[in-house]
Amino acid sequence: MAMVCLTDFEEYAKEHLPKATWDYYAAGADECCTRDDNLLAYKRIRLRPRMLRDVSVSDTRTTVLGTEISFPVGIAPTAFHCLAWHEGEISTAKATEALNTCYITSTYSTCSVEEIVAAAPNGYRWFQLYVYRNRKVSEQIVHRVEALGYKALVLTVDVPYTGKRRNDIRNQFRLPPHLKVKNFDGVFEENNSPEEYGIPANTLDPSISWKDIYWLQSLTRLPIVIKGILTKEDAELAVEHGVQGIIVSNHGGRQLDGGPATIDALAEIVDMVQGRIEVYLDGGVRTGSDVLKAIAVGAKCVFIGRPVVWGLAYKGEEGVREILQILNDEFRLSMALAGCRNVSEINRNLIQFSKL
C-alpha cells in the first residue's frame, strides 16, 4: 500500500498496534473535544494565495534558537516509543538527525538520554522536563542532558495532575514488564504505590509555579522553553520570567478538555510576545498546509506528536523519515502554490479565519 499522507500511517498504526497501545496514543481527556478541535481548527483557516511570484526556487529552511533546521517541523515530546517499535526513541532520533530538524526527547522515553545521543550523535535535540516532588530527580536529569549536549530544556507546565483519559482507565493501561521509563531506572525506590504511566503515582509536583522558572535557571545555562501556554497573559509572564521560547500546546488535548485548539490560541500569544521570544506550536498538524497556516499566524516552528508514533509503528526509523519527508514535500508545495519562496515570506496576509 502506498503511504501518501500522514492519515495513511494513522490507519496502518490503528490496524497493527495492540488496542491498549493505540488507545493510549490516541487518547484525549474526557470527551476529547480539544483533541479533535486541534485538527478541525486548521480547516477553519483559509489561505489567500498570491500568483506570478516566481517560485522556481524554494527554500524551506528556518532557525530555532539560532540553529538552522531544514524545515519548520520538529518532533514533539511523546512517551514510550518502544510501545510502537522495538528500537523506540533510538529510531526517532536517527530519523530526525537524517532530516536535520529538532527532536524534543520526552522525559518518559523508553530509551535513555545516553542511548539516544549515542544513536544519533549529530542530531539537534532539546529535552522535555517535568518537575517532581523530589526536586533532586529533576536536577539530576537536567545535569545529565546538559552534559550530553542537549541544546535546550522544554519545561512542560500543563500537567500539575494527569488529565482523565477514559480509555486508559478502562484498559488499565500499564507499561509492559519488558519496558520502563529508562531515564529513571533505579531512581524511584521500589515502593508499593500504584504506577501511573511507568512511574509511581503522585510523583509530579502540583505546587510548581512561576518562581520555579528561576529555580530551573539557577541549575542550568541551557535556554528554557515553556510548553503548554494557551493565553496571552501567561505568554507575557513567560517573557517577564526570562524564558527563551514558548510552545503553544494543550498536550494533544490530553489534559484540560474544553480549552482552545492551539492554532486558535496562537494569534493572541504571537501578538502579545511581539518577537521578544520565539513562539512554537504543537497539536493537530497533519499536512504541509497546516504547517504553512501555523507559520503564517506567527509560529517559528511546529512540532508533531502522534504522527511520529504512527511512523514508528509502520517501519521504525524509515517510517519516521517518511512522515517527515511527506510533511517537508507538502510544505514546500503549499508554500510555492501560495506564492512564497522562503519561510520569511510567510505572514498573516496569507490567511483569513473563515466565519463558520
Short mmCIF file of C-alpha atoms in Angstrom, two decimals:
data_model
loop_
_atom_site.label_atom_id
_atom_site.label_comp_id
_atom_site.label_asym_id
_atom_site.label_seq_id
_atom_site.Cartn_x
_atom_site.Cartn_y
_atom_site.Cartn_z
CA MET A 1 0.00 0.00 0.00
CA ALA A 2 1.38 3.43 -0.97
CA MET A 3 1.82 5.73 2.02
CA VAL A 4 0.85 9.08 0.54
CA CYS A 5 -0.17 11.22 3.52
CA LEU A 6 0.00 11.12 7.30
CA THR A 7 -3.51 9.68 7.58
CA ASP A 8 -2.30 6.55 5.77
CA PHE A 9 0.18 5.98 8.60
CA GLU A 10 -2.53 6.62 11.19
CA GLU A 11 -4.75 3.94 9.64
CA TYR A 12 -1.84 1.49 9.50
CA ALA A 13 -0.98 2.10 13.15
CA LYS A 14 -4.57 1.72 14.29
CA GLU A 15 -4.80 -1.59 12.47
CA HIS A 16 -1.49 -3.04 13.66
CA LEU A 17 -0.89 -1.78 17.22
CA PRO A 18 -2.45 -3.59 20.21
CA LYS A 19 -5.72 -1.91 21.19
CA ALA A 20 -4.50 -0.63 24.58
CA THR A 21 -1.39 0.87 22.93
CA TRP A 22 -3.41 2.55 20.18
CA ASP A 23 -5.87 3.88 22.77
CA TYR A 24 -3.02 5.28 24.88
CA TYR A 25 -1.52 7.21 21.95
CA ALA A 26 -4.90 8.33 20.57
CA ALA A 27 -6.38 9.35 23.91
CA GLY A 28 -7.70 12.77 24.68
CA ALA A 29 -9.06 13.95 28.01
CA ASP A 30 -12.73 13.48 28.91
CA GLU A 31 -14.85 13.87 25.74
CA CYS A 32 -11.83 14.59 23.50
CA CYS A 33 -13.31 17.92 22.32
CA THR A 34 -9.97 19.73 22.46
CA ARG A 35 -8.08 16.84 20.87
CA ASP A 36 -10.48 16.87 17.92
CA ASP A 37 -10.65 20.65 17.68
CA ASN A 38 -6.85 20.81 17.29
CA LEU A 39 -7.39 19.26 13.84
CA LEU A 40 -10.70 20.90 12.91
CA ALA A 41 -9.40 24.39 13.66
CA TYR A 42 -6.97 24.20 10.71
CA LYS A 43 -9.89 23.60 8.36
CA ARG A 44 -11.46 26.87 9.52
CA ILE A 45 -8.45 28.85 8.26
CA ARG A 46 -8.39 29.76 4.58
CA LEU A 47 -5.29 30.60 2.57
CA ARG A 48 -5.01 33.71 0.37
CA PRO A 49 -2.52 32.56 -2.27
CA ARG A 50 -0.58 35.04 -4.40
CA MET A 51 0.19 34.34 -8.06
CA LEU A 52 3.01 35.05 -10.52
CA ARG A 53 5.67 35.21 -7.83
CA ASP A 54 8.45 33.12 -9.49
CA VAL A 55 8.52 30.08 -7.24
CA SER A 56 11.04 28.21 -9.41
CA VAL A 57 13.39 28.02 -6.43
CA SER A 58 12.12 27.48 -2.89
CA ASP A 59 13.85 27.31 0.47
CA THR A 60 12.15 25.73 3.49
CA ARG A 61 14.99 26.29 5.97
CA THR A 62 14.48 28.19 9.20
CA THR A 63 16.13 28.53 12.61
CA VAL A 64 15.08 27.66 16.15
CA LEU A 65 17.03 29.28 18.99
CA GLY A 66 19.64 30.26 16.40
CA THR A 67 20.20 26.77 14.97
CA GLU A 68 19.29 26.07 11.36
CA ILE A 69 16.85 23.24 10.61
CA SER A 70 15.78 22.00 7.20
CA PHE A 71 12.13 22.97 7.55
CA PRO A 72 9.91 24.33 10.34
CA VAL A 73 8.70 20.97 11.67
CA GLY A 74 10.24 19.25 14.67
CA ILE A 75 9.39 16.24 16.81
CA ALA A 76 7.28 16.96 19.89
CA PRO A 77 7.99 15.02 23.08
CA THR A 78 5.81 11.91 23.28
CA ALA A 79 6.25 9.00 25.67
CA PHE A 80 7.04 5.32 25.26
CA HIS A 81 8.19 4.99 21.62
CA CYS A 82 9.19 1.37 22.27
CA LEU A 83 5.48 0.54 22.51
CA ALA A 84 5.25 1.31 18.78
CA TRP A 85 8.61 -0.06 17.58
CA HIS A 86 11.24 -2.16 19.36
CA GLU A 87 14.03 0.42 18.94
CA GLY A 88 11.74 3.25 20.00
CA GLU A 89 13.37 6.63 20.56
CA ILE A 90 16.64 5.45 19.00
CA SER A 91 14.80 5.18 15.68
CA THR A 92 13.12 8.55 16.20
CA ALA A 93 16.49 10.18 16.92
CA LYS A 94 18.13 8.69 13.81
CA ALA A 95 15.26 9.77 11.55
CA THR A 96 15.28 13.32 12.93
CA GLU A 97 19.06 13.57 12.53
CA ALA A 98 18.78 12.36 8.92
CA LEU A 99 16.23 15.07 8.09
CA ASN A 100 18.13 17.74 10.02
CA THR A 101 15.42 19.00 12.32
CA CYS A 102 14.80 19.28 16.07
CA TYR A 103 13.88 16.33 18.28
CA ILE A 104 12.43 17.11 21.72
CA THR A 105 13.16 13.99 23.75
CA SER A 106 10.50 13.09 26.31
CA THR A 107 11.28 12.54 29.98
CA TYR A 108 9.09 9.44 29.57
CA SER A 109 11.32 7.80 26.97
CA THR A 110 11.75 4.04 26.82
CA CYS A 111 15.39 4.59 25.77
CA SER A 112 17.78 6.59 27.95
CA VAL A 113 19.08 10.03 27.00
CA GLU A 114 22.55 8.46 26.68
CA GLU A 115 21.32 5.77 24.24
CA ILE A 116 19.57 8.44 22.15
CA VAL A 117 22.72 10.58 21.88
CA ALA A 118 24.85 7.54 21.02
CA ALA A 119 22.45 6.53 18.23
CA ALA A 120 22.36 9.98 16.60
CA PRO A 121 25.46 11.87 17.78
CA ASN A 122 24.98 14.80 15.40
CA GLY A 123 21.27 15.28 15.99
CA TYR A 124 19.86 18.58 17.24
CA ARG A 125 17.98 17.84 20.45
CA TRP A 126 16.05 19.54 23.22
CA PHE A 127 14.94 17.75 26.40
CA GLN A 128 11.41 17.87 27.78
CA LEU A 129 11.30 18.11 31.55
CA TYR A 130 8.74 17.54 34.28
CA VAL A 131 9.23 18.81 37.81
CA TYR A 132 8.93 16.14 40.50
CA ARG A 133 8.08 16.46 44.18
CA ASN A 134 11.60 15.18 44.76
CA ARG A 135 13.41 18.08 43.07
CA LYS A 136 16.71 16.16 43.11
CA VAL A 137 15.25 13.84 40.43
CA SER A 138 14.64 16.83 38.14
CA GLU A 139 18.02 18.37 38.97
CA GLN A 140 19.91 15.19 38.12
CA ILE A 141 18.26 14.78 34.72
CA VAL A 142 18.93 18.46 33.89
CA HIS A 143 22.64 17.99 34.60
CA ARG A 144 22.70 14.73 32.62
CA VAL A 145 21.20 16.21 29.46
CA GLU A 146 23.28 19.38 29.63
CA ALA A 147 26.45 17.27 29.83
CA LEU A 148 25.23 15.16 26.89
CA GLY A 149 24.85 18.18 24.60
CA TYR A 150 21.09 18.71 24.58
CA LYS A 151 20.59 22.30 23.46
CA ALA A 152 17.50 23.44 25.41
CA LEU A 153 15.15 22.42 28.20
CA VAL A 154 11.45 22.25 27.43
CA LEU A 155 9.50 22.60 30.67
CA THR A 156 6.02 21.11 30.43
CA VAL A 157 3.71 23.26 32.56
CA ASP A 158 0.24 21.84 31.86
CA VAL A 159 0.48 18.67 33.99
CA PRO A 160 0.15 19.52 37.70
CA TYR A 161 -2.02 16.40 37.56
CA THR A 162 -2.63 13.95 34.73
CA GLY A 163 -5.78 14.51 32.66
CA LYS A 164 -8.59 11.94 32.76
CA ARG A 165 -8.14 9.69 29.73
CA ARG A 166 -11.10 7.36 29.79
CA ASN A 167 -9.77 4.53 27.65
CA ASP A 168 -6.56 4.30 29.66
CA ILE A 169 -8.69 3.82 32.77
CA ARG A 170 -10.90 1.24 31.05
CA ASN A 171 -7.87 -0.62 29.68
CA GLN A 172 -5.98 -0.28 32.98
CA PHE A 173 -3.07 0.90 30.84
CA ARG A 174 0.36 -0.15 32.11
CA LEU A 175 3.78 -0.31 30.50
CA PRO A 176 4.53 -3.97 29.69
CA PRO A 177 7.10 -5.59 32.03
CA HIS A 178 9.90 -5.53 29.42
CA LEU A 179 9.71 -1.72 29.07
CA LYS A 180 10.46 1.03 31.54
CA VAL A 181 10.99 4.77 31.78
CA LYS A 182 14.71 4.36 31.10
CA ASN A 183 15.82 7.78 32.36
CA PHE A 184 14.61 6.86 35.84
CA ASP A 185 16.00 3.35 36.06
CA GLY A 186 16.54 2.80 39.78
CA VAL A 187 15.67 6.41 40.66
CA PHE A 188 12.29 5.82 42.26
CA GLU A 189 12.76 3.35 45.10
CA GLU A 190 10.70 0.19 44.78
CA ASN A 191 7.56 1.05 46.67
CA ASN A 192 4.09 -0.32 46.59
CA SER A 193 2.35 2.81 45.42
CA PRO A 194 0.33 2.35 42.24
CA GLU A 195 2.08 3.02 38.96
CA GLU A 196 0.91 5.80 36.67
CA TYR A 197 2.39 5.86 33.17
CA GLY A 198 5.56 4.00 34.10
CA ILE A 199 6.50 5.70 37.37
CA PRO A 200 4.91 5.72 40.85
CA ALA A 201 1.71 7.78 41.05
CA ASN A 202 1.83 11.25 42.65
CA THR A 203 5.48 11.92 41.82
CA LEU A 204 4.79 15.04 39.71
CA ASP A 205 4.85 18.26 41.74
CA PRO A 206 1.50 20.10 41.55
CA SER A 207 2.93 23.05 43.51
CA ILE A 208 5.04 24.17 40.54
CA SER A 209 4.70 27.92 39.93
CA TRP A 210 6.36 30.80 38.08
CA LYS A 211 9.06 31.10 40.74
CA ASP A 212 10.27 27.64 39.69
CA ILE A 213 11.41 29.13 36.38
CA TYR A 214 14.05 30.96 38.41
CA TRP A 215 14.92 27.72 40.21
CA LEU A 216 15.43 26.00 36.85
CA GLN A 217 17.51 28.89 35.52
CA SER A 218 19.75 28.57 38.59
CA LEU A 219 20.51 24.94 37.69
CA THR A 220 21.47 25.34 34.06
CA ARG A 221 22.83 27.59 31.36
CA LEU A 222 20.59 25.97 28.75
CA PRO A 223 17.81 28.04 27.17
CA ILE A 224 14.39 27.28 28.65
CA VAL A 225 11.29 26.82 26.53
CA ILE A 226 7.90 26.58 28.27
CA LYS A 227 5.44 24.08 26.79
CA GLY A 228 1.73 24.32 27.49
CA ILE A 229 0.93 28.05 27.26
CA LEU A 230 -2.53 28.90 25.84
CA THR A 231 -3.19 32.55 26.80
CA LYS A 232 -1.62 35.94 26.18
CA GLU A 233 -1.46 36.56 29.95
CA ASP A 234 0.76 33.52 30.50
CA ALA A 235 2.78 34.39 27.42
CA GLU A 236 3.56 37.80 28.94
CA LEU A 237 4.56 36.15 32.24
CA ALA A 238 6.82 33.78 30.33
CA VAL A 239 8.62 36.72 28.71
CA GLU A 240 8.89 38.51 32.05
CA HIS A 241 10.46 35.42 33.63
CA GLY A 242 13.21 35.36 31.00
CA VAL A 243 12.48 32.16 29.10
CA GLN A 244 13.68 31.84 25.51
CA GLY A 245 10.61 30.28 23.91
CA ILE A 246 7.00 29.17 24.28
CA ILE A 247 5.35 26.09 22.81
CA VAL A 248 1.66 26.82 22.43
CA SER A 249 0.28 23.42 23.39
CA ASN A 250 -2.71 21.75 25.02
CA HIS A 251 -0.84 18.46 25.38
CA GLY A 252 -2.56 17.00 22.33
CA GLY A 253 -5.93 17.52 24.03
CA ARG A 254 -4.90 15.11 26.80
CA GLN A 255 -5.09 17.48 29.80
CA LEU A 256 -7.90 20.05 30.14
CA ASP A 257 -10.78 19.29 27.80
CA GLY A 258 -12.62 22.37 26.55
CA GLY A 259 -9.59 24.59 26.07
CA PRO A 260 -8.77 26.19 22.72
CA ALA A 261 -7.26 24.48 19.70
CA THR A 262 -3.60 25.51 19.63
CA ILE A 263 -3.81 27.19 16.22
CA ASP A 264 -6.69 29.31 17.61
CA ALA A 265 -4.68 30.29 20.72
CA LEU A 266 -1.56 31.11 18.68
CA ALA A 267 -2.51 34.57 17.34
CA GLU A 268 -3.08 36.30 20.70
CA ILE A 269 0.18 34.84 22.03
CA VAL A 270 2.23 35.92 18.99
CA ASP A 271 0.67 39.39 19.20
CA MET A 272 1.48 39.70 22.91
CA VAL A 273 5.07 38.43 22.58
CA GLN A 274 5.85 40.68 19.56
CA GLY A 275 9.05 38.87 18.67
CA ARG A 276 10.68 39.18 22.10
CA ILE A 277 11.00 35.37 22.31
CA GLU A 278 10.26 32.56 19.85
CA VAL A 279 6.79 31.04 19.72
CA TYR A 280 6.21 27.47 18.55
CA LEU A 281 3.13 25.27 18.36
CA ASP A 282 2.11 21.64 18.57
CA GLY A 283 -1.24 19.88 18.20
CA GLY A 284 -3.20 18.89 15.13
CA VAL A 285 -0.54 19.37 12.43
CA ARG A 286 -1.21 16.72 9.77
CA THR A 287 -0.38 18.34 6.40
CA GLY A 288 2.06 20.73 4.82
CA SER A 289 -0.67 23.34 4.51
CA ASP A 290 -1.30 23.07 8.27
CA VAL A 291 2.38 23.94 8.75
CA LEU A 292 2.02 26.87 6.33
CA LYS A 293 -1.02 28.20 8.25
CA ALA A 294 0.75 27.97 11.62
CA ILE A 295 3.83 29.78 10.30
CA ALA A 296 1.56 32.41 8.73
CA VAL A 297 -0.15 33.06 12.09
CA GLY A 298 3.30 33.56 13.58
CA ALA A 299 4.78 30.27 14.83
CA LYS A 300 8.53 29.96 14.25
CA CYS A 301 8.25 26.16 14.02
CA VAL A 302 5.65 23.45 14.68
CA PHE A 303 6.13 20.11 16.40
CA ILE A 304 4.36 16.84 15.64
CA GLY A 305 3.48 14.21 18.22
CA ARG A 306 1.17 11.34 17.31
CA PRO A 307 2.27 11.11 13.63
CA VAL A 308 5.79 10.15 14.81
CA VAL A 309 4.34 7.19 16.66
CA TRP A 310 2.39 6.16 13.54
CA GLY A 311 5.62 6.30 11.53
CA LEU A 312 7.37 4.12 14.11
CA ALA A 313 4.51 1.61 14.07
CA TYR A 314 4.76 1.42 10.27
CA LYS A 315 8.50 0.93 9.85
CA GLY A 316 10.60 2.33 12.69
CA GLU A 317 13.25 4.85 11.65
CA GLU A 318 12.25 4.59 8.00
CA GLY A 319 8.62 5.28 8.88
CA VAL A 320 9.51 8.43 10.84
CA ARG A 321 11.72 9.58 7.96
CA GLU A 322 8.80 9.10 5.57
CA ILE A 323 6.46 11.10 7.84
CA LEU A 324 8.94 13.99 7.97
CA GLN A 325 9.68 13.80 4.25
CA ILE A 326 5.99 13.86 3.34
CA LEU A 327 5.43 16.93 5.53
CA ASN A 328 8.52 18.58 4.06
CA ASP A 329 7.36 17.93 0.49
CA GLU A 330 3.80 19.05 1.22
CA PHE A 331 5.00 22.20 2.97
CA ARG A 332 7.31 23.09 0.07
CA LEU A 333 4.44 22.58 -2.41
CA SER A 334 1.90 24.56 -0.34
CA MET A 335 4.42 27.36 0.07
CA ALA A 336 5.03 27.55 -3.67
CA LEU A 337 1.33 27.36 -4.56
CA ALA A 338 0.68 30.18 -2.10
CA GLY A 339 3.42 32.29 -3.73
CA CYS A 340 6.11 32.06 -1.04
CA ARG A 341 9.73 31.34 -1.97
CA ASN A 342 11.06 31.07 1.56
CA VAL A 343 9.84 30.97 5.13
CA SER A 344 10.41 34.69 5.73
CA GLU A 345 7.81 35.50 3.05
CA ILE A 346 5.08 33.70 5.00
CA ASN A 347 2.97 36.12 7.04
CA ARG A 348 -0.59 36.93 8.17
CA ASN A 349 -1.53 38.31 4.76
CA LEU A 350 -1.58 34.68 3.62
CA ILE A 351 -4.54 33.64 5.76
CA GLN A 352 -8.06 34.51 6.75
CA PHE A 353 -10.01 32.92 9.55
CA SER A 354 -13.25 31.81 7.89
CA LYS A 355 -16.51 32.84 9.54
CA LEU A 356 -18.15 29.49 10.16
#
